[in-house]
Coordinates of N, CA, C and O in Angstrom, one line a residue:
D1 N -12.5 127.5 236.2 CA -13.5 128.0 237.1 C -14.7 127.1 237.3 O -15.5 127.2 238.3
A2 N -14.8 126.1 236.5 CA -16.0 125.2 236.5 C -15.7 124.0 237.5 O -16.6 123.3 237.8
F3 N -14.5 123.9 238.0 CA -14.2 122.7 238.8 C -14.4 123.1 240.3 O -14.0 124.2 240.7
D4 N -14.9 122.2 241.0 CA -15.0 122.3 242.5 C -13.6 121.8 243.0 O -13.3 120.6 243.0
T5 N -12.8 122.8 243.4 CA -11.5 122.4 243.8 C -11.3 122.3 245.4 O -10.2 122.4 245.9
H6 N -12.5 122.2 246.0 CA -12.4 122.0 247.5 C -11.8 120.7 247.7 O -12.4 119.6 247.3
V7 N -10.7 120.6 248.4 CA -10.0 119.4 248.6 C -10.6 118.7 249.8 O -10.5 119.1 251.0
E8 N -11.3 117.6 249.6 CA -11.9 116.7 250.6 C -11.1 115.4 250.5 O -11.3 114.7 249.5
P9 N -10.3 115.1 251.5 CA -9.5 113.9 251.5 C -10.3 112.6 251.2 O -9.7 111.6 250.7
R10 N -11.5 112.5 251.5 CA -12.3 111.3 251.3 C -12.8 111.2 249.9 O -13.2 110.1 249.5
N11 N -12.8 112.3 249.1 CA -13.3 112.2 247.7 C -12.2 111.7 246.8 O -11.0 111.8 247.1
G12 N -12.6 111.3 245.7 CA -11.6 110.8 244.7 C -12.0 111.0 243.3 O -13.1 111.3 243.0
L13 N -11.0 111.0 242.4 CA -11.1 111.1 241.0 C -10.9 109.7 240.4 O -9.9 109.1 240.7
H14 N -11.9 109.2 239.7 CA -11.9 107.9 239.1 C -11.7 108.0 237.6 O -12.3 108.8 237.0
I15 N -10.8 107.1 237.1 CA -10.6 107.1 235.7 C -11.0 105.7 235.2 O -10.6 104.7 235.7
H16 N -11.8 105.7 234.2 CA -12.3 104.4 233.6 C -11.6 104.2 232.2 O -11.5 105.1 231.4
V17 N -11.1 103.0 232.1 CA -10.4 102.5 230.9 C -11.3 101.5 230.2 O -11.7 100.5 230.9
N18 N -11.6 101.6 228.9 CA -12.4 100.7 228.2 C -11.7 99.3 228.2 O -10.5 99.2 227.9
R19 N -12.4 98.3 228.6 CA -11.8 96.9 228.7 C -11.4 96.5 227.3 O -10.5 95.6 227.2
K20 N -12.0 97.0 226.2 CA -11.6 96.6 224.9 C -10.3 97.2 224.5 O -9.7 96.8 223.5
S21 N -9.7 98.1 225.3 CA -8.4 98.7 224.9 C -7.3 97.8 225.3 O -6.1 98.0 224.9
F22 N -7.5 96.7 226.0 CA -6.5 95.7 226.4 C -6.4 94.7 225.3 O -7.4 94.2 224.8
F23 N -5.2 94.3 224.9 CA -5.0 93.3 223.9 C -5.4 91.9 224.3 O -5.7 91.1 223.5
S24 N -5.3 91.6 225.6 CA -5.7 90.3 226.1 C -6.2 90.4 227.6 O -6.0 91.4 228.2
K25 N -6.8 89.3 228.0 CA -7.2 89.3 229.4 C -6.0 89.4 230.4 O -6.1 90.0 231.4
T26 N -4.9 88.8 230.0 CA -3.7 88.8 230.8 C -3.2 90.2 231.0 O -2.8 90.6 232.0
E27 N -3.2 91.0 229.9 CA -2.8 92.4 229.9 C -3.7 93.2 230.9 O -3.2 94.0 231.7
E28 N -5.0 93.0 230.8 CA -5.9 93.6 231.7 C -5.6 93.2 233.1 O -5.6 94.1 234.0
R29 N -5.3 92.0 233.4 CA -5.0 91.5 234.7 C -3.8 92.1 235.3 O -3.7 92.4 236.4
K30 N -2.7 92.2 234.4 CA -1.5 92.9 234.8 C -1.8 94.3 235.3 O -1.3 94.8 236.3
F31 N -2.5 95.1 234.5 CA -2.9 96.4 234.8 C -3.6 96.5 236.1 O -3.2 97.3 237.0
I32 N -4.6 95.7 236.4 CA -5.3 95.7 237.6 C -4.4 95.3 238.8 O -4.5 96.0 239.8
A33 N -3.6 94.3 238.6 CA -2.8 93.8 239.7 C -1.8 94.9 240.1 O -1.5 95.1 241.3
L34 N -1.2 95.6 239.2 CA -0.3 96.7 239.5 C -0.9 97.7 240.5 O -0.2 98.2 241.4
W35 N -2.1 98.1 240.2 CA -2.8 99.1 241.1 C -3.1 98.5 242.5 O -3.3 99.3 243.4
N36 N -3.2 97.2 242.6 CA -3.6 96.6 243.8 C -2.5 96.0 244.6 O -2.8 95.3 245.6
L37 N -1.3 96.1 244.2 CA -0.2 95.6 245.0 C -0.1 96.2 246.4 O -0.2 97.5 246.5
G38 N 0.0 95.4 247.4 CA -0.1 96.0 248.8 C 1.2 96.1 249.5 O 1.2 96.4 250.7
D39 N 2.3 95.8 248.9 CA 3.6 95.9 249.6 C 3.9 97.3 249.9 O 3.4 98.2 249.2
P40 N 4.7 97.6 250.9 CA 4.9 99.0 251.3 C 5.5 99.9 250.2 O 5.1 101.1 250.1
K41 N 6.5 99.4 249.5 CA 7.1 100.2 248.4 C 6.1 100.6 247.3 O 6.0 101.7 246.9
S42 N 5.4 99.6 246.9 CA 4.3 99.9 245.8 C 3.3 100.8 246.4 O 2.9 101.8 245.7
Q43 N 2.8 100.6 247.6 CA 1.8 101.5 248.2 C 2.3 102.9 248.3 O 1.6 103.9 248.1
A44 N 3.5 103.1 248.8 CA 4.1 104.5 248.9 C 4.1 105.1 247.5 O 3.8 106.3 247.4
F45 N 4.5 104.4 246.5 CA 4.6 104.9 245.2 C 3.2 105.3 244.6 O 3.0 106.4 244.1
L46 N 2.3 104.4 244.8 CA 0.9 104.7 244.3 C 0.3 105.9 245.1 O -0.4 106.7 244.5
S47 N 0.6 106.0 246.4 CA 0.1 107.1 247.2 C 0.6 108.4 246.7 O -0.1 109.4 246.6
M48 N 1.9 108.4 246.3 CA 2.6 109.6 245.8 C 1.9 110.0 244.5 O 1.6 111.2 244.3
L49 N 1.7 109.0 243.6 CA 1.1 109.3 242.3 C -0.3 109.8 242.5 O -0.8 110.7 241.7
S50 N -1.0 109.3 243.5 CA -2.4 109.7 243.7 C -2.7 111.0 244.3 O -3.8 111.5 244.3
R51 N -1.6 111.5 245.0 CA -1.7 112.8 245.8 C -2.6 112.6 247.0 O -3.1 113.6 247.5
R52 N -2.8 111.4 247.4 CA -3.6 111.2 248.7 C -2.7 111.5 249.9 O -1.5 111.2 249.9
T53 N -3.3 112.1 250.9 CA -2.5 112.4 252.1 C -2.5 111.2 253.1 O -1.7 111.2 253.9
T54 N -3.5 110.3 252.9 CA -3.6 109.2 253.8 C -3.1 108.0 252.9 O -3.6 107.9 251.8
P55 N -2.3 107.1 253.5 CA -1.9 105.9 252.7 C -3.1 105.1 252.1 O -4.2 105.1 252.8
L56 N -3.0 104.6 250.9 CA -4.1 103.9 250.3 C -4.7 102.8 251.1 O -5.9 102.5 251.2
K57 N -3.8 102.0 251.9 CA -4.3 100.9 252.7 C -5.2 101.4 253.8 O -6.0 100.6 254.3
D58 N -5.2 102.7 254.1 CA -6.0 103.2 255.2 C -7.3 103.9 254.6 O -8.0 104.5 255.4
Q59 N -7.4 103.9 253.3 CA -8.6 104.5 252.7 C -9.8 103.5 252.8 O -9.6 102.3 252.8
N60 N -11.0 104.0 252.7 CA -12.2 103.2 252.7 C -12.6 102.9 251.3 O -13.4 101.9 251.1
Y61 N -12.2 103.7 250.3 CA -12.8 103.5 249.0 C -11.8 103.2 247.9 O -12.1 103.2 246.7
C62 N -10.5 103.1 248.2 CA -9.5 102.8 247.2 C -8.3 102.1 247.7 O -7.2 102.3 247.3
K63 N -8.5 101.2 248.7 CA -7.4 100.4 249.2 C -7.1 99.2 248.3 O -7.9 98.8 247.5
P64 N -5.9 98.7 248.4 CA -5.6 97.5 247.7 C -6.6 96.4 248.0 O -7.0 96.2 249.1
H65 N -6.9 95.6 247.0 CA -7.9 94.5 247.2 C -7.4 93.5 248.1 O -6.3 92.9 247.9
P66 N -8.1 93.3 249.3 CA -7.5 92.3 250.3 C -7.3 90.9 249.8 O -6.4 90.2 250.2
S67 N -8.2 90.4 248.9 CA -8.0 89.0 248.4 C -6.9 88.9 247.4 O -6.5 87.8 247.1
L68 N -6.3 90.0 247.0 CA -5.2 89.9 246.0 C -3.8 90.1 246.7 O -2.8 90.0 246.1
Q69 N -3.8 90.4 248.0 CA -2.6 90.6 248.7 C -1.8 89.3 249.0 O -2.4 88.3 249.2
H70 N -0.5 89.4 248.9 CA 0.4 88.3 249.1 C 0.1 87.1 248.2 O 0.4 86.0 248.6
R71 N -0.3 87.4 247.0 CA -0.6 86.4 246.0 C 0.6 86.4 245.0 O 1.2 87.4 244.8
T72 N 0.8 85.2 244.4 CA 1.8 85.1 243.4 C 1.4 85.7 242.1 O 0.2 85.9 241.8
P73 N 2.3 86.1 241.2 CA 2.0 86.6 239.9 C 1.1 85.6 239.1 O 0.2 86.0 238.4
Y74 N 1.4 84.3 239.3 CA 0.6 83.3 238.6 C -0.9 83.5 239.0 O -1.8 83.4 238.2
Y75 N -1.2 83.6 240.3 CA -2.5 83.8 240.8 C -3.1 85.1 240.2 O -4.3 85.1 239.7
L76 N -2.4 86.2 240.3 CA -2.9 87.5 239.9 C -3.2 87.5 238.4 O -4.1 88.2 237.9
L77 N -2.4 86.8 237.6 CA -2.6 86.8 236.1 C -3.4 85.7 235.6 O -3.8 85.7 234.5
G78 N -3.8 84.8 236.5 CA -4.6 83.7 236.2 C -6.0 83.7 236.7 O -6.7 84.7 236.6
I79 N -6.3 82.7 237.4 CA -7.7 82.5 237.9 C -8.1 83.5 238.9 O -9.3 83.8 239.1
G80 N -7.1 84.1 239.7 CA -7.4 85.0 240.8 C -8.3 86.2 240.5 O -9.2 86.5 241.2
L81 N -8.1 86.8 239.3 CA -8.9 87.9 239.0 C -10.3 87.6 238.3 O -11.1 88.5 238.1
D82 N -10.5 86.4 238.0 CA -11.8 86.0 237.5 C -12.7 85.5 238.6 O -13.9 85.2 238.3
D83 N -12.2 85.4 239.8 CA -13.0 84.9 240.9 C -14.1 85.9 241.1 O -14.0 87.1 240.9
P84 N -15.3 85.4 241.5 CA -16.4 86.3 241.7 C -16.1 87.4 242.7 O -16.6 88.5 242.6
D85 N -15.3 87.2 243.7 CA -14.9 88.2 244.6 C -13.6 88.8 244.2 O -13.0 89.7 244.9
G86 N -13.0 88.5 243.1 CA -11.7 89.0 242.6 C -11.6 90.5 242.6 O -11.3 91.1 243.6
V87 N -12.0 91.2 241.5 CA -11.8 92.6 241.5 C -13.1 93.3 241.2 O -13.2 94.4 240.7
S88 N -14.2 92.7 241.6 CA -15.5 93.3 241.4 C -15.9 94.2 242.6 O -16.9 94.9 242.6
N89 N -15.1 94.2 243.6 CA -15.3 95.1 244.8 C -15.1 96.5 244.4 O -14.0 96.9 244.1
R90 N -16.1 97.4 244.5 CA -16.0 98.8 244.1 C -15.2 99.7 245.1 O -15.1 100.9 244.8
R91 N -14.7 99.1 246.1 CA -14.0 100.0 247.1 C -12.5 99.7 247.1 O -11.8 99.9 248.1
V92 N -12.0 99.2 246.0 CA -10.6 98.9 245.9 C -9.9 99.9 244.9 O -10.5 100.6 244.2
S93 N -8.6 99.8 244.9 CA -7.7 100.7 244.1 C -8.1 100.6 242.6 O -8.2 101.7 241.9
C94 N -8.3 99.4 242.1 CA -8.7 99.3 240.7 C -9.5 98.0 240.6 O -9.2 97.0 241.2
H95 N -10.6 98.1 239.8 CA -11.5 97.0 239.7 C -12.2 97.0 238.3 O -12.1 98.0 237.6
T96 N -12.9 96.0 238.0 CA -13.5 95.9 236.7 C -15.0 96.2 236.9 O -15.6 96.0 237.9
T97 N -15.6 96.8 235.9 CA -17.0 96.9 235.7 C -17.4 96.1 234.5 O -16.5 95.5 233.9
S98 N -18.6 96.2 234.0 CA -18.9 95.4 232.9 C -18.2 95.8 231.6 O -17.8 95.0 230.8
A99 N -17.9 97.1 231.5 CA -17.3 97.6 230.2 C -16.0 98.3 230.5 O -15.2 98.6 229.5
T100 N -15.6 98.6 231.7 CA -14.4 99.3 232.0 C -13.5 98.7 233.1 O -14.0 97.9 233.8
V101 N -12.3 99.2 233.2 CA -11.5 99.0 234.4 C -11.4 100.3 235.0 O -11.0 101.3 234.4
E102 N -11.8 100.4 236.3 CA -11.9 101.7 237.0 C -10.7 101.8 238.0 O -10.5 101.0 238.9
V103 N -9.9 102.9 237.8 CA -8.8 103.2 238.7 C -9.3 104.3 239.6 O -9.8 105.3 239.2
R104 N -9.2 103.9 241.0 CA -9.9 104.8 242.0 C -8.9 105.4 242.9 O -9.4 106.0 243.9
I105 N -7.6 105.4 242.7 CA -6.7 105.8 243.7 C -6.6 107.3 243.9 O -6.1 107.8 244.9
F106 N -6.9 108.1 242.9 CA -6.6 109.5 242.8 C -7.4 110.4 243.8 O -8.5 110.2 244.0
Q107 N -6.6 111.4 244.4 CA -7.2 112.3 245.2 C -8.3 113.2 244.5 O -8.2 113.2 243.2
S108 N -9.1 113.8 245.1 CA -10.2 114.6 244.5 C -9.6 115.7 243.6 O -8.4 115.9 243.6
I109 N -10.4 116.3 242.8 CA -10.0 117.3 241.8 C -9.4 118.6 242.5 O -10.1 119.2 243.2
F110 N -8.1 118.9 242.1 CA -7.5 120.1 242.6 C -7.7 121.2 241.5 O -8.0 122.3 241.7
D111 N -7.4 120.8 240.3 CA -7.4 121.7 239.1 C -7.3 120.9 237.9 O -7.2 119.6 237.9
L112 N -7.3 121.5 236.7 CA -7.2 120.8 235.4 C -5.9 120.1 235.3 O -5.9 119.0 234.8
D113 N -4.8 120.7 235.8 CA -3.5 120.0 235.7 C -3.6 118.6 236.4 O -3.0 117.6 235.9
H114 N -4.2 118.6 237.6 CA -4.3 117.3 238.3 C -5.1 116.3 237.5 O -4.7 115.1 237.4
I115 N -6.2 116.7 236.9 CA -7.0 115.8 236.0 C -6.1 115.2 234.9 O -6.0 114.0 234.6
L116 N -5.4 116.1 234.2 CA -4.5 115.7 233.1 C -3.4 114.8 233.6 O -3.0 113.8 232.9
N117 N -2.8 115.1 234.8 CA -1.8 114.2 235.3 C -2.3 112.8 235.6 O -1.7 111.8 235.2
C118 N -3.5 112.7 236.2 CA -4.1 111.4 236.5 C -4.4 110.6 235.2 O -4.1 109.4 235.1
I119 N -4.9 111.3 234.2 CA -5.1 110.6 232.9 C -3.8 110.1 232.3 O -3.7 109.0 231.8
Q120 N -2.7 110.9 232.4 CA -1.5 110.5 231.8 C -0.8 109.3 232.6 O -0.2 108.4 232.1
I121 N -1.0 109.4 233.9 CA -0.5 108.3 234.8 C -1.2 107.0 234.4 O -0.5 105.9 234.2
V122 N -2.5 107.0 234.3 CA -3.2 105.8 233.9 C -2.8 105.3 232.5 O -2.6 104.1 232.2
G123 N -2.7 106.3 231.6 CA -2.2 105.9 230.2 C -0.8 105.3 230.2 O -0.6 104.3 229.5
A124 N 0.1 105.8 231.0 CA 1.4 105.2 231.1 C 1.4 103.8 231.7 O 2.0 102.9 231.3
M125 N 0.6 103.6 232.8 CA 0.4 102.3 233.4 C -0.2 101.3 232.4 O 0.2 100.1 232.4
H126 N -1.1 101.8 231.6 CA -1.8 100.9 230.6 C -0.7 100.4 229.6 O -0.6 99.2 229.3
Q127 N 0.1 101.4 229.1 CA 1.1 101.0 228.1 C 2.2 100.2 228.7 O 2.7 99.2 228.1
F128 N 2.6 100.5 230.0 CA 3.6 99.7 230.7 C 3.1 98.2 230.8 O 3.8 97.3 230.6
A129 N 1.8 98.0 231.2 CA 1.3 96.7 231.4 C 1.3 96.0 230.0 O 1.5 94.8 230.0
S130 N 1.0 96.7 229.0 CA 1.0 96.1 227.6 C 2.4 95.7 227.2 O 2.5 94.6 226.6
E131 N 3.4 96.5 227.4 CA 4.7 96.2 226.9 C 5.6 95.4 227.8 O 6.6 94.9 227.4
S132 N 5.3 95.3 229.1 CA 6.1 94.6 230.1 C 5.8 93.1 230.2 O 4.7 92.7 229.9
S133 N 6.8 92.4 230.6 CA 6.6 90.9 230.8 C 5.8 90.7 232.1 O 5.6 91.6 232.8
Y134 N 5.4 89.5 232.3 CA 4.7 89.1 233.5 C 5.4 89.4 234.7 O 4.9 89.6 235.8
S135 N 6.8 89.5 234.6 CA 7.6 89.7 235.8 C 7.4 91.1 236.4 O 7.9 91.3 237.5
C136 N 6.7 92.0 235.7 CA 6.5 93.3 236.3 C 5.5 93.3 237.4 O 5.5 94.2 238.3
V137 N 4.7 92.2 237.5 CA 3.7 92.1 238.6 C 4.4 91.5 239.8 O 4.4 90.3 240.0
K138 N 5.0 92.4 240.6 CA 5.7 92.0 241.8 C 5.8 93.1 242.8 O 5.8 94.3 242.3
P139 N 6.0 92.8 244.0 CA 6.2 93.9 245.0 C 7.4 94.8 244.6 O 8.4 94.3 244.1
G140 N 7.3 96.1 244.7 CA 8.3 97.0 244.3 C 8.5 97.1 242.8 O 9.6 97.4 242.4
F141 N 7.4 97.0 242.1 CA 7.4 97.2 240.6 C 7.8 98.6 240.3 O 8.1 98.9 239.1
T142 N 7.9 99.5 241.2 CA 8.0 100.9 241.0 C 9.3 101.3 240.3 O 9.3 102.2 239.4
D143 N 10.4 100.6 240.6 CA 11.7 100.9 239.9 C 11.5 100.5 238.4 O 12.0 101.3 237.5
M144 N 10.9 99.4 238.1 CA 10.7 99.0 236.7 C 9.9 100.0 236.0 O 10.2 100.3 234.9
F145 N 8.8 100.4 236.6 CA 7.9 101.4 236.0 C 8.6 102.7 235.8 O 8.5 103.3 234.7
T146 N 9.3 103.2 236.8 CA 10.0 104.5 236.7 C 11.0 104.4 235.6 O 11.1 105.4 234.7
D147 N 11.8 103.4 235.5 CA 12.8 103.2 234.4 C 12.1 103.2 233.0 O 12.6 103.8 232.1
W148 N 11.0 102.5 233.0 CA 10.2 102.4 231.7 C 9.8 103.8 231.3 O 9.9 104.2 230.1
V149 N 9.2 104.5 232.2 CA 8.7 105.9 231.9 C 9.8 106.8 231.4 O 9.7 107.5 230.4
R150 N 10.9 106.7 232.1 CA 12.1 107.6 231.8 C 12.7 107.2 230.4 O 13.3 108.1 229.8
S151 N 12.5 106.0 230.0 CA 13.1 105.6 228.7 C 12.2 105.9 227.5 O 12.6 105.7 226.4
R152 N 11.0 106.5 227.8 CA 10.0 106.8 226.7 C 10.0 108.2 226.4 O 10.2 109.1 227.3
K153 N 9.7 108.5 225.1 CA 9.4 109.9 224.8 C 8.0 110.2 225.3 O 7.2 109.3 225.4
G154 N 7.7 111.4 225.6 CA 6.4 111.8 226.1 C 6.3 111.5 227.6 O 7.3 111.4 228.3
Y155 N 5.1 111.3 228.1 CA 4.8 111.1 229.5 C 5.5 112.2 230.4 O 6.0 112.0 231.5
I156 N 5.5 113.4 229.9 CA 6.2 114.5 230.6 C 5.6 114.8 231.9 O 6.3 115.0 232.9
R157 N 4.3 114.7 232.0 CA 3.6 114.9 233.3 C 4.0 113.9 234.3 O 4.3 114.2 235.5
V158 N 4.1 112.6 233.9 CA 4.5 111.6 234.8 C 5.9 111.7 235.2 O 6.3 111.6 236.4
K159 N 6.8 112.1 234.3 CA 8.2 112.3 234.6 C 8.3 113.5 235.6 O 9.1 113.4 236.6
N160 N 7.6 114.5 235.4 CA 7.6 115.6 236.4 C 7.2 115.2 237.8 O 7.8 115.6 238.8
I161 N 6.2 114.4 237.9 CA 5.7 113.9 239.2 C 6.8 113.0 239.8 O 7.1 113.1 241.0
L162 N 7.4 112.2 239.0 CA 8.5 111.3 239.5 C 9.7 112.2 240.0 O 10.4 111.7 240.9
D163 N 9.9 113.3 239.4 CA 10.9 114.2 239.8 C 10.5 115.1 240.9 O 11.3 116.0 241.3
G164 N 9.3 115.0 241.4 CA 8.9 115.8 242.6 C 8.3 117.1 242.2 O 8.0 118.0 243.0
K165 N 8.0 117.3 240.9 CA 7.4 118.5 240.4 C 5.9 118.2 240.3 O 5.5 117.1 240.1
K166 N 5.1 119.3 240.4 CA 3.6 119.1 240.3 C 3.2 119.2 238.9 O 3.1 119.6 238.0

């Protein structure tokens, strides 16, 4: 009863992850890059996870970072994200702050289940970035992520979303 569940497509739910939770700068970069991939398959997948009704690329406050589009994994995992204009833009899907990495793709608050789903999605992506090789940062990473989630115990909420359940 305490949540404003008025669905406003322009509003969003943001999740902050402590930057100290990443084992390395490269792991943090993988995590950020995955949220900012701009290829159609990755964007359709991230839009589905986010529950946004408008594609992320058409959003004003959570689109893939334009300077990261069509870049090689080497760029994304290397100097590209340390660039002053790299991921400091607060209007992109995922960016850094001084102490956190902020994931901004999620639709506004529907209910407590939606909040818990978003938290678990971010947790799964964090673990995926930690356990996966650099090759996961590529267009269409979605199959690799889906297989990874399905092979793990837990992540029930994410598995339900992947199966089309809410």
